[in-house]
mmCIF file of C-alpha atoms (C1' of nucleotides) in Angstrom:
data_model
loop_
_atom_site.group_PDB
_atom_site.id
_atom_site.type_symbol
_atom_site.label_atom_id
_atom_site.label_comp_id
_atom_site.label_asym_id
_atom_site.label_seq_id
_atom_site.Cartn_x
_atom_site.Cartn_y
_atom_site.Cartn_z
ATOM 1 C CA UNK A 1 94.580 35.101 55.430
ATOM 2 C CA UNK A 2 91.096 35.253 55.101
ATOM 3 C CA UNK A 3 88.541 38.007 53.714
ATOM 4 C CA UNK A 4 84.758 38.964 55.227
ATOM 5 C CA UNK A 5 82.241 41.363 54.882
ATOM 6 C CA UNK A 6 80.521 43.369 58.530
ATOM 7 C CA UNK A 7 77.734 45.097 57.919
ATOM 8 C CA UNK A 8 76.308 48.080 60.317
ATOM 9 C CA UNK A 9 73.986 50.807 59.793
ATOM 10 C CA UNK A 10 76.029 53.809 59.755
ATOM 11 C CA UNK A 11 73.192 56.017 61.994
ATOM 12 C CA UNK A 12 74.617 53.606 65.026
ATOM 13 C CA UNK A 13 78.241 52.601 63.816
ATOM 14 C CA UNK A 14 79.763 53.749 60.944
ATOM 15 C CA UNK A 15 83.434 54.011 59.257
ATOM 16 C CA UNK A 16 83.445 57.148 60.834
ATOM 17 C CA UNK A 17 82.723 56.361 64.021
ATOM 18 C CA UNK A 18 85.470 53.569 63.789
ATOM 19 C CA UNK A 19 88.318 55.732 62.501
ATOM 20 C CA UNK A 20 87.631 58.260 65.635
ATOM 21 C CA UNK A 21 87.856 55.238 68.014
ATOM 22 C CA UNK A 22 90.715 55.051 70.187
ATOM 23 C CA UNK A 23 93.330 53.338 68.468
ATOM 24 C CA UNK A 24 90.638 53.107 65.557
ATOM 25 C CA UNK A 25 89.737 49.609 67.360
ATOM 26 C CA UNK A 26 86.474 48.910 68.107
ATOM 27 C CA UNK A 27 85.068 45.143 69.529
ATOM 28 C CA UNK A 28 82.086 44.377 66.996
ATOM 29 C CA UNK A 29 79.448 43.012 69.462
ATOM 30 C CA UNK A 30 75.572 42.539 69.576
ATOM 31 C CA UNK A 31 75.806 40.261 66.701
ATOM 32 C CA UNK A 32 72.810 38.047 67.756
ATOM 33 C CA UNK A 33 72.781 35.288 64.694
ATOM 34 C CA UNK A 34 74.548 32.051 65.183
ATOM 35 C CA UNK A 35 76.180 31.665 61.324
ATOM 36 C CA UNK A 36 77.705 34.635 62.118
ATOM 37 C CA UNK A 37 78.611 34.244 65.879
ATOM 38 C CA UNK A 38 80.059 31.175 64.504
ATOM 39 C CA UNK A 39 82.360 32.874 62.471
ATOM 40 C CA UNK A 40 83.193 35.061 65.043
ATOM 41 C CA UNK A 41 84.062 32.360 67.166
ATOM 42 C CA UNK A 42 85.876 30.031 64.587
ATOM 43 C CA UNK A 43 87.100 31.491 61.693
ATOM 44 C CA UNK A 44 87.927 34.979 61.740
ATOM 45 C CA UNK A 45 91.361 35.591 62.934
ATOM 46 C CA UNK A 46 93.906 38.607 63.130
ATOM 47 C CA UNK A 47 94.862 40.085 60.344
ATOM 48 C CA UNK A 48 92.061 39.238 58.706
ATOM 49 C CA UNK A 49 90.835 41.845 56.453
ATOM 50 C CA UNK A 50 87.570 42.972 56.219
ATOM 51 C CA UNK A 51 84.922 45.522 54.069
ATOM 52 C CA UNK A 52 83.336 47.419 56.134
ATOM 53 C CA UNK A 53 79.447 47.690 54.722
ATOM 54 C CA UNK A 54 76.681 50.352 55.427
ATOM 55 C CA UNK A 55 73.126 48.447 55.608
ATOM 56 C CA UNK A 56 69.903 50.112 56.143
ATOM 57 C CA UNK A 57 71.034 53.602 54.621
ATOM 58 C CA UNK A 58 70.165 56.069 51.841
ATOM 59 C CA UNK A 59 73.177 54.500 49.549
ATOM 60 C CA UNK A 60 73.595 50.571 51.016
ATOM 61 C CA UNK A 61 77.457 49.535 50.182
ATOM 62 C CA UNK A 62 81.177 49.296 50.588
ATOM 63 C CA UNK A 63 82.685 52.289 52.502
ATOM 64 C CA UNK A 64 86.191 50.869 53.846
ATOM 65 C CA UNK A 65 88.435 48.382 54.896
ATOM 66 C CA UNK A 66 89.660 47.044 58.453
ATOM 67 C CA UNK A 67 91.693 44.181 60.085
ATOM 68 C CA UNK A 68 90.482 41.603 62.858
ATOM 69 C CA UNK A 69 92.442 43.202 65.595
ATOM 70 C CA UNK A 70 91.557 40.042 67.986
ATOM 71 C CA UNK A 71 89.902 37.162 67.145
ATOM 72 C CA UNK A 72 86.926 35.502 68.879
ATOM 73 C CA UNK A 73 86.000 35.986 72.627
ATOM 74 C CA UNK A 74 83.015 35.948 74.505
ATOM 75 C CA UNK A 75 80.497 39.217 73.478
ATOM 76 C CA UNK A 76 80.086 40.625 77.379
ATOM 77 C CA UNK A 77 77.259 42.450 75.985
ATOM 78 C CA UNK A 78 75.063 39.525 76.217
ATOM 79 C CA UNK A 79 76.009 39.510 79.919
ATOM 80 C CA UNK A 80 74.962 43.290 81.158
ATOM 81 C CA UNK A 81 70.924 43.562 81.308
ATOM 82 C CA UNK A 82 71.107 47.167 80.833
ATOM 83 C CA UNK A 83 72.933 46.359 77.454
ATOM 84 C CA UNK A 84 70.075 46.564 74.431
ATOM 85 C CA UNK A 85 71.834 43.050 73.353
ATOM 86 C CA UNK A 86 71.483 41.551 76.886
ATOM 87 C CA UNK A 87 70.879 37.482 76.770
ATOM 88 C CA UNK A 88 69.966 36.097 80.099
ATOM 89 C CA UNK A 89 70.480 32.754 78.295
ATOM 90 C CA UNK A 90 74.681 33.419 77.719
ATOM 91 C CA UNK A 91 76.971 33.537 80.857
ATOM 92 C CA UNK A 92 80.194 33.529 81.519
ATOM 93 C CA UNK A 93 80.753 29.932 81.803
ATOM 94 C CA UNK A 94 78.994 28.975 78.328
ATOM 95 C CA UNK A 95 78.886 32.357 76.554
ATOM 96 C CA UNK A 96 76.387 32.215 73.623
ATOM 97 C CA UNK A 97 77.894 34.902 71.701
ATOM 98 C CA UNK A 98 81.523 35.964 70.663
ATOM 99 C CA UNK A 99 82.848 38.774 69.146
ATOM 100 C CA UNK A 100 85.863 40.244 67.244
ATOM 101 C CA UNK A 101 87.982 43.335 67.669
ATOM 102 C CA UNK A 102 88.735 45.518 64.393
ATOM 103 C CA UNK A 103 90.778 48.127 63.580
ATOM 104 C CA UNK A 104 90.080 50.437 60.821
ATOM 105 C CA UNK A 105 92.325 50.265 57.718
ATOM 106 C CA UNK A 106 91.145 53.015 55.132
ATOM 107 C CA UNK A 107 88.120 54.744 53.595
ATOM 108 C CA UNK A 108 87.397 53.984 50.246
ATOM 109 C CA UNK A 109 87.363 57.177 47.788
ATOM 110 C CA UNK A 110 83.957 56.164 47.348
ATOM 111 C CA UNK A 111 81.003 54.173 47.953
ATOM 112 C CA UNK A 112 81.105 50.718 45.829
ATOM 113 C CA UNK A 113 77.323 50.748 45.788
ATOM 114 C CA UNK A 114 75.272 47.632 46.668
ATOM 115 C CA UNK A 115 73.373 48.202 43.452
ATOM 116 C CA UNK A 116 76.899 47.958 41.514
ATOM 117 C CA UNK A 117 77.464 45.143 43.108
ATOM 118 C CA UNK A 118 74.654 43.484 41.705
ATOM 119 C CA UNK A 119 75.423 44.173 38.454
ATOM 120 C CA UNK A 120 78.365 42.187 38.315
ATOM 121 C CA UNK A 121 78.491 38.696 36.885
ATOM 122 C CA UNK A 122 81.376 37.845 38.627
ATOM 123 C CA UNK A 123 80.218 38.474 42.172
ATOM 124 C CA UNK A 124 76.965 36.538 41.719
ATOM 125 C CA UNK A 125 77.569 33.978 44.503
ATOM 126 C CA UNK A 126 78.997 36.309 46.771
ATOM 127 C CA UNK A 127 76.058 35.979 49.842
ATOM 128 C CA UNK A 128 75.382 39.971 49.896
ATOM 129 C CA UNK A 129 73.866 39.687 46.592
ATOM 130 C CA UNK A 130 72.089 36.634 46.877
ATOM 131 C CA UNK A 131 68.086 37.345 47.176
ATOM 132 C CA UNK A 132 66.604 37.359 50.768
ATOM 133 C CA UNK A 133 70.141 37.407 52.299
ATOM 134 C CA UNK A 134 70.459 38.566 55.719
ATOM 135 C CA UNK A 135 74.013 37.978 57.174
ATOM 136 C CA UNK A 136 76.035 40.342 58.998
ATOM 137 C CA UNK A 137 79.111 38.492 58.606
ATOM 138 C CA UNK A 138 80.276 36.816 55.304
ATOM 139 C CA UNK A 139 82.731 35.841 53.822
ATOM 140 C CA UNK A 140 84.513 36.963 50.640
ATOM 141 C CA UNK A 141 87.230 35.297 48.390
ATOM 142 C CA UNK A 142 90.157 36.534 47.149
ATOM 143 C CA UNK A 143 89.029 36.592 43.740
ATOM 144 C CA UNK A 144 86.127 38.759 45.280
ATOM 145 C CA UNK A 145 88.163 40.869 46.809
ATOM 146 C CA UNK A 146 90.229 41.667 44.716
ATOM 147 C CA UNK A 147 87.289 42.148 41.623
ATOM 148 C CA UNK A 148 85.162 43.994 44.480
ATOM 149 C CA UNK A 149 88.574 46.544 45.332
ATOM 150 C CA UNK A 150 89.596 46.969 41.278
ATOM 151 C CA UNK A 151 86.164 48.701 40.871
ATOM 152 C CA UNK A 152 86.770 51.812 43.559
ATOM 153 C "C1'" DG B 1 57.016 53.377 56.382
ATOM 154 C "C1'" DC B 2 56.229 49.139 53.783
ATOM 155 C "C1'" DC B 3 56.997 44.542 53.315
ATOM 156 C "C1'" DA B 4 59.542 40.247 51.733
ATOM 157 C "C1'" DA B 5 62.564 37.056 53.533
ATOM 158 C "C1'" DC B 6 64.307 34.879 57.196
ATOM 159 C "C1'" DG B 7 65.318 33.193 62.031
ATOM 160 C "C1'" DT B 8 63.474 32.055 66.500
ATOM 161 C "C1'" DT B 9 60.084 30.614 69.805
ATOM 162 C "C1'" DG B 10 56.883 27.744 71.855
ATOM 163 C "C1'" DG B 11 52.454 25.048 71.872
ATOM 164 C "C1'" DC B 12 51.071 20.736 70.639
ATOM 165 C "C1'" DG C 1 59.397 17.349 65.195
ATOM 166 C "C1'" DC C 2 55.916 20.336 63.012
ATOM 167 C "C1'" DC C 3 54.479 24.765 62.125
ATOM 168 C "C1'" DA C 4 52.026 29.181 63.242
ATOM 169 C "C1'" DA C 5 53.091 33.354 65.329
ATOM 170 C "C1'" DC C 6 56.205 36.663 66.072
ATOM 171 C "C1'" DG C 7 60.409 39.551 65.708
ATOM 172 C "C1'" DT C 8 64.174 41.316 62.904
ATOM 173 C "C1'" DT C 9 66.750 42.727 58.862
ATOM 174 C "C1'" DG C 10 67.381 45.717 55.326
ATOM 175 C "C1'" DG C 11 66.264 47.248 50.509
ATOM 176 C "C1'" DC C 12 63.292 50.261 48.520
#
DNA sequence: GCCAACGTTGGC
DNA sequence: GCCAACGTTGGC
């Protein structure tokens, strides 16, 4: 079993929103960056677990855990134009994008801050951390996990 | 809202 | 294949 990291701004999707969902499974799509599509579409598989981050927000970090419910198919986002993450360049027969399906787990009893997270010697190669970084998706490892949970 | 850090696009 | 222009992400 492996461990990741999903970020999403929680004004458009947010742990929430996910543990309201029918089922409390949602399919992550519009993720429009190949590293991550790739590990979408290669690497992430069910039962998975994964922290669920809030980006772009008054306090950026940690705010729950889910499961890959499914693992990779084709994101038919990228196929409807009226979809705000519409690529005329991905069809059906060579879809560009993928996406996952994941099911909420829990809400942490509280935010594990992105600025605690920097603080931390031990979790100074983990990608969220690392200056200019960018990805949606990432990976954790155990031992990251693990540190990262033992501080809620 | 600003802006640094990236990723993508497209002319050449 | 280079690289300038442009768009996006996301912390602050």
């Amino acid at each position: 079993m492996k461990y990741w990291l999903m970020k999403s701004e929680p004004d458009t999707f947010s742990i929430t929103d996910l543990a309201q969902r029918p089922g409390q499974i949602e399919p992550w799509d519009g993720v429009r960056n190949y590293q991550a599509r790739n590990m979408m579409r290669d690497d992430m598989q069910v039962g998975d677990l994964v922290f669920f981050y809030h980006s772009n927000c008054a306090e950026p970090g940690i705010v729950g855990i889910m499961a890959v419910a499914k693992a990779g198919y084709p994101d038919g986002s990228a196929f409807d134009p009226d979809d705000k993450h519409f690529d005329p360049k991905s069809n059906l027969e060579q879809p560009r994008w993928f996406r996952v399906d994941v099911q909420y787990v829990r809400t942490l009893s509280r935010t594990i801050t992105l600025h605690e997270l920097k603080l931390k010697p031990e979790l100074a190669d983990l990608a969220l951390v690392r200056r200019g970084n960018r990805l949606s998706i990432m990976p954790v490892s155990a031992a990251q996990w693990q540190f990262i949970l033992a501080l809620e």
